[in-house]
Coordinates of C-alpha atoms in Angstrom, one line a residue:
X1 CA 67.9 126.4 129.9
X2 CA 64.9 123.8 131.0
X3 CA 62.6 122.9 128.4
X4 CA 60.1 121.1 127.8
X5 CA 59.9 118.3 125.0
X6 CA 56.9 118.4 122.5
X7 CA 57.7 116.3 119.9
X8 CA 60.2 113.2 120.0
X9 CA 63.9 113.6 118.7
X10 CA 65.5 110.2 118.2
X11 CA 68.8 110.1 120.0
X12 CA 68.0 112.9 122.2
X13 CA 64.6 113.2 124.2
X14 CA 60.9 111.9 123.8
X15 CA 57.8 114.1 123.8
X16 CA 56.7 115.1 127.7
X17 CA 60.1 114.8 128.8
X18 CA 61.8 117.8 130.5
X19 CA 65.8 118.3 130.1
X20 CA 68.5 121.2 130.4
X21 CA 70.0 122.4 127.1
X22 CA 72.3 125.3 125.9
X23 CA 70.6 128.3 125.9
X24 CA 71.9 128.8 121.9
X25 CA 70.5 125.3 121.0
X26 CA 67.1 126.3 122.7
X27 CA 66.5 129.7 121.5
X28 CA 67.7 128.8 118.1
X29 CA 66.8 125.1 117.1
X30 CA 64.5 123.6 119.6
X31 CA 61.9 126.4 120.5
X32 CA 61.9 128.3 116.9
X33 CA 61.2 124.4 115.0
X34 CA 58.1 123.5 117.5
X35 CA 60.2 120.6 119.2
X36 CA 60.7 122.4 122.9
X37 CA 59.1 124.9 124.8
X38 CA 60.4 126.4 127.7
X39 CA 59.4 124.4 130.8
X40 CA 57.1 127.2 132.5
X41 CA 54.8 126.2 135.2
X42 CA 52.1 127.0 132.7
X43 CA 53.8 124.5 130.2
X44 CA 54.4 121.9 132.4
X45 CA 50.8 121.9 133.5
X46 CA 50.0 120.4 129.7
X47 CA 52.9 117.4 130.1
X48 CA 50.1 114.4 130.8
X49 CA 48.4 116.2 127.5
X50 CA 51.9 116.5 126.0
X51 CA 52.4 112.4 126.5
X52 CA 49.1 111.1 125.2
X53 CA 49.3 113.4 122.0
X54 CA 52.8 112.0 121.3
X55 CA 51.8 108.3 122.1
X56 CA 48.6 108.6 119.9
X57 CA 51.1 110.4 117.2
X58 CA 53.8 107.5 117.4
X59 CA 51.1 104.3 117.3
X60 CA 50.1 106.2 113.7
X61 CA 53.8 106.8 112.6
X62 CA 54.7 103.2 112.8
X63 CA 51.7 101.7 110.9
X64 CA 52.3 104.3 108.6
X65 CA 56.1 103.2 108.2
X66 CA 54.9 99.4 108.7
X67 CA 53.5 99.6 105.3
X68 CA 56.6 101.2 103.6
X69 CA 59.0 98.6 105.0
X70 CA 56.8 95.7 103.8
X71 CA 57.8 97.0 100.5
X72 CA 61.2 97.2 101.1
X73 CA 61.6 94.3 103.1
X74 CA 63.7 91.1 101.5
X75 CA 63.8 93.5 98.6
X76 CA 67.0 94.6 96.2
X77 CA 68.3 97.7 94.6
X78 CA 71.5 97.9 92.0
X79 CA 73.8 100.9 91.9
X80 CA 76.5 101.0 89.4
X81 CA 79.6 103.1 90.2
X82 CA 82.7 103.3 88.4
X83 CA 85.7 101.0 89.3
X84 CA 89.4 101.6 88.4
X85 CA 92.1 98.8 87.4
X86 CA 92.1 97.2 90.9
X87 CA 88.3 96.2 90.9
X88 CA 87.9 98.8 93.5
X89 CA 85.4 101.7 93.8
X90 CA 86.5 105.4 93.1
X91 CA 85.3 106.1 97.0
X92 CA 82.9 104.7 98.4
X93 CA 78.9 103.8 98.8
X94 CA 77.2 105.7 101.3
X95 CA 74.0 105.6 103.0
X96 CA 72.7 108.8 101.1
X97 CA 73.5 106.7 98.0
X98 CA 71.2 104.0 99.2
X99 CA 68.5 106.2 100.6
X100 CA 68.3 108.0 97.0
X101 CA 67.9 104.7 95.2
X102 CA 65.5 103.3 97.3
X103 CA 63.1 105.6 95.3
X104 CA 62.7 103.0 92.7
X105 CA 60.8 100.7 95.7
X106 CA 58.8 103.1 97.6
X107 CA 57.2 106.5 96.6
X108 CA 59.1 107.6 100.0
X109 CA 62.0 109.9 100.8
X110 CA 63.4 107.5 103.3
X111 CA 66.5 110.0 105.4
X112 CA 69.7 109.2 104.8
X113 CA 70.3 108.8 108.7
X114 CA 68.0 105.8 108.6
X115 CA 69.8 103.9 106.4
X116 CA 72.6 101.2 108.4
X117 CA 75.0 99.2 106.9
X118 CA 77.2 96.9 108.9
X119 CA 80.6 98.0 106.3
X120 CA 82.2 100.3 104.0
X121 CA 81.2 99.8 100.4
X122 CA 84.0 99.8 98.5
X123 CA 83.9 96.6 96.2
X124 CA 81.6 95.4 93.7
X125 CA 79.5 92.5 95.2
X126 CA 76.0 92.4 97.5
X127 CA 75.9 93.9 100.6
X128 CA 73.0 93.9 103.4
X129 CA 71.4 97.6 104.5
X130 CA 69.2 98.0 107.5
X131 CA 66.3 100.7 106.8
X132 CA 65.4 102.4 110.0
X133 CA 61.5 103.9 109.4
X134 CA 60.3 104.1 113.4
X135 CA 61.9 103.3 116.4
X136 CA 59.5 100.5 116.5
X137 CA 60.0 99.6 112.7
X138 CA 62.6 98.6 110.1
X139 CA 63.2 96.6 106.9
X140 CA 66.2 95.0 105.2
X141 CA 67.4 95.7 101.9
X142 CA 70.0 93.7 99.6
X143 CA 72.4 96.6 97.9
X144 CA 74.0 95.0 94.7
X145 CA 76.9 97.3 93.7
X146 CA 77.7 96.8 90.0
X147 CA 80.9 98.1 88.9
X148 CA 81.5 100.1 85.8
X149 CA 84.7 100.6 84.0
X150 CA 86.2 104.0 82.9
X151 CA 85.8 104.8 80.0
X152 CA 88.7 107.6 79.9
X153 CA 90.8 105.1 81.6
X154 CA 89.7 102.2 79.4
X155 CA 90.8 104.8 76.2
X156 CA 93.9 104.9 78.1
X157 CA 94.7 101.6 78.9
X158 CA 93.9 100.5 75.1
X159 CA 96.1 103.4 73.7
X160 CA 99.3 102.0 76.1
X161 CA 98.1 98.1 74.9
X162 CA 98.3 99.5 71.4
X163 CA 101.8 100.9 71.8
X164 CA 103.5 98.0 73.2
X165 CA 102.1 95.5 70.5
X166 CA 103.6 98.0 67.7
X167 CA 107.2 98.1 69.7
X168 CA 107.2 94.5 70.1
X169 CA 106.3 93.6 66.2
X170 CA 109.5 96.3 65.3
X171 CA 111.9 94.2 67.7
X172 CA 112.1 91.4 64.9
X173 CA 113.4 93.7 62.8
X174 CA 116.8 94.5 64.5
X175 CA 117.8 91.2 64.6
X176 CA 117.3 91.2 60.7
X177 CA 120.1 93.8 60.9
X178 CA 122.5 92.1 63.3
X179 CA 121.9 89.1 61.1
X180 CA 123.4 91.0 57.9
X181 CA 125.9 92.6 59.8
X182 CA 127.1 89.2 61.1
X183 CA 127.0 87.8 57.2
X184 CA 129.3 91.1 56.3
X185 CA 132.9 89.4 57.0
X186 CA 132.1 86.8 54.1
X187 CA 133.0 89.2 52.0
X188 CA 136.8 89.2 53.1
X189 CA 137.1 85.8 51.2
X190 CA 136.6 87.3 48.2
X191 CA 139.5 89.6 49.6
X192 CA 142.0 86.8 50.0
X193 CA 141.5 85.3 47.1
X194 CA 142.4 88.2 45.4
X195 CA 145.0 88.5 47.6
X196 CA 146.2 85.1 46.1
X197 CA 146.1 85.9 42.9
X198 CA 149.1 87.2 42.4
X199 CA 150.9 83.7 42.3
X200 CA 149.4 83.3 38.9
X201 CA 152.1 85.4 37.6
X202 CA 154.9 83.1 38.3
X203 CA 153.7 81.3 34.9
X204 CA 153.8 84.3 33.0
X205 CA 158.0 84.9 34.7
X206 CA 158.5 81.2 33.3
X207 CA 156.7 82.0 29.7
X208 CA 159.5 85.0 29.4
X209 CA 162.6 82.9 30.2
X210 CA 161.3 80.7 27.2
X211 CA 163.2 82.5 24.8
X212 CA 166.7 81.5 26.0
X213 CA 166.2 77.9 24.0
X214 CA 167.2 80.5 20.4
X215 CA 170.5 79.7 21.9
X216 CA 170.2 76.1 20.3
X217 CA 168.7 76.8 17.3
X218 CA 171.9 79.5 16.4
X219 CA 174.7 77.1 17.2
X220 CA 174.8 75.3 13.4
X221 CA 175.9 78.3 11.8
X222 CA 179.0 76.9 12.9

């Protein structure tokens, strides 16, 4: 289907312009939201009215947006997010993200589409974002992305910490043991010197085979 272009749509057409679109797109976006009409000879009549309207309209749209991106301009915003025990981001920072905290500069919903950065946000650290207000006007923002750690996984971390201290203070204590058994075989002295003992009891076998010397003392009876 030919239309024809009322109002402008970034990307796509500008306001006066005629262009063929699916007949679904037409019937169901463009003509029920105001943006198209179908290009008629009775509609096309009104194009040079069409383009002045939408020149007049855009001139006021940018001073509008000027004055918005001299707030934002050279300005900063800080978004903490959590980070895990890399230093990285759990996911990433978007440009919705930016576009909702740019609320705390300007009294301005500023669309999510508007808002460029040059890389994915992933990392704690400052990164630049390119606001997008008019086609004629923009403004650059310093992100600073502050990371935040876990707490659940913090809990975590300290409960494992806590558990490996308290098995590495027991460890001394085995050694105690192997210590003690190691001192055990001193007791088997003891054991041979009992076991030597009994050569103490060649004295007493010479203290009984005293009493042969009576033989002496009996032989005056003579």
């Amino acid at each position: 289907m030919k239309v024809l272009f009322v109002q402008d749509v970034p990307g796509k057409a500008d306001a006066g312009e005629i262009k063929e679109v699916k007949n679904g797109y037409a019937r169901n976006y463009l003509i029920p939201n105001n943006i198209a009409v179908p290009a008629t000879e009775v509609q096309l009549q009104r194009i040079n009215i069409i383009k002045k309207q939408a020149e007049e309209r855009r001139i006021k749209e940018a001073q509008d947006m000027q004055l918005i991106a001299d707030k934002l301009n050279g300005n900063e915003i800080t978004i903490t997010a959590k980070v895990g025990p890399t230093g990285k981001l759990y996911g990433s920072i978007t440009n919705r993200n930016i576009a909702d905290n740019l609320l705390s500069l300007v009294d301005y919903p500023v669309d999510h589409r508007s808002v460029l950065i040059a890389e994915s946000i992933q990392t704690p650290g400052s990164y630049e974002a390119t606001i997008r207000l008019h086609r004629d006007v923009s403004a650059v923002v310093t992100v600073n992305i502050v990371g935040e750690e876990d707490e659940a996984l913090a809990n975590i971390q300290a409960a494992v910490s806590a558990v490996e201290e308290e098995s590495t203070e027991e460890a001394p204590a085995a050694s105690t043991e192997e210590e003690s058994t190691e001192e055990a075989p001193a007791a088997s002295t003891e054991e041979e010197s009992t076991e030597e003992a009994p050569a103490a009891s060649t004295e007493e076998e010479s203290t009984e085979e005293a009493p042969a010397a009576s033989t002496e003392e009996e032989a005056p009876e003579k």
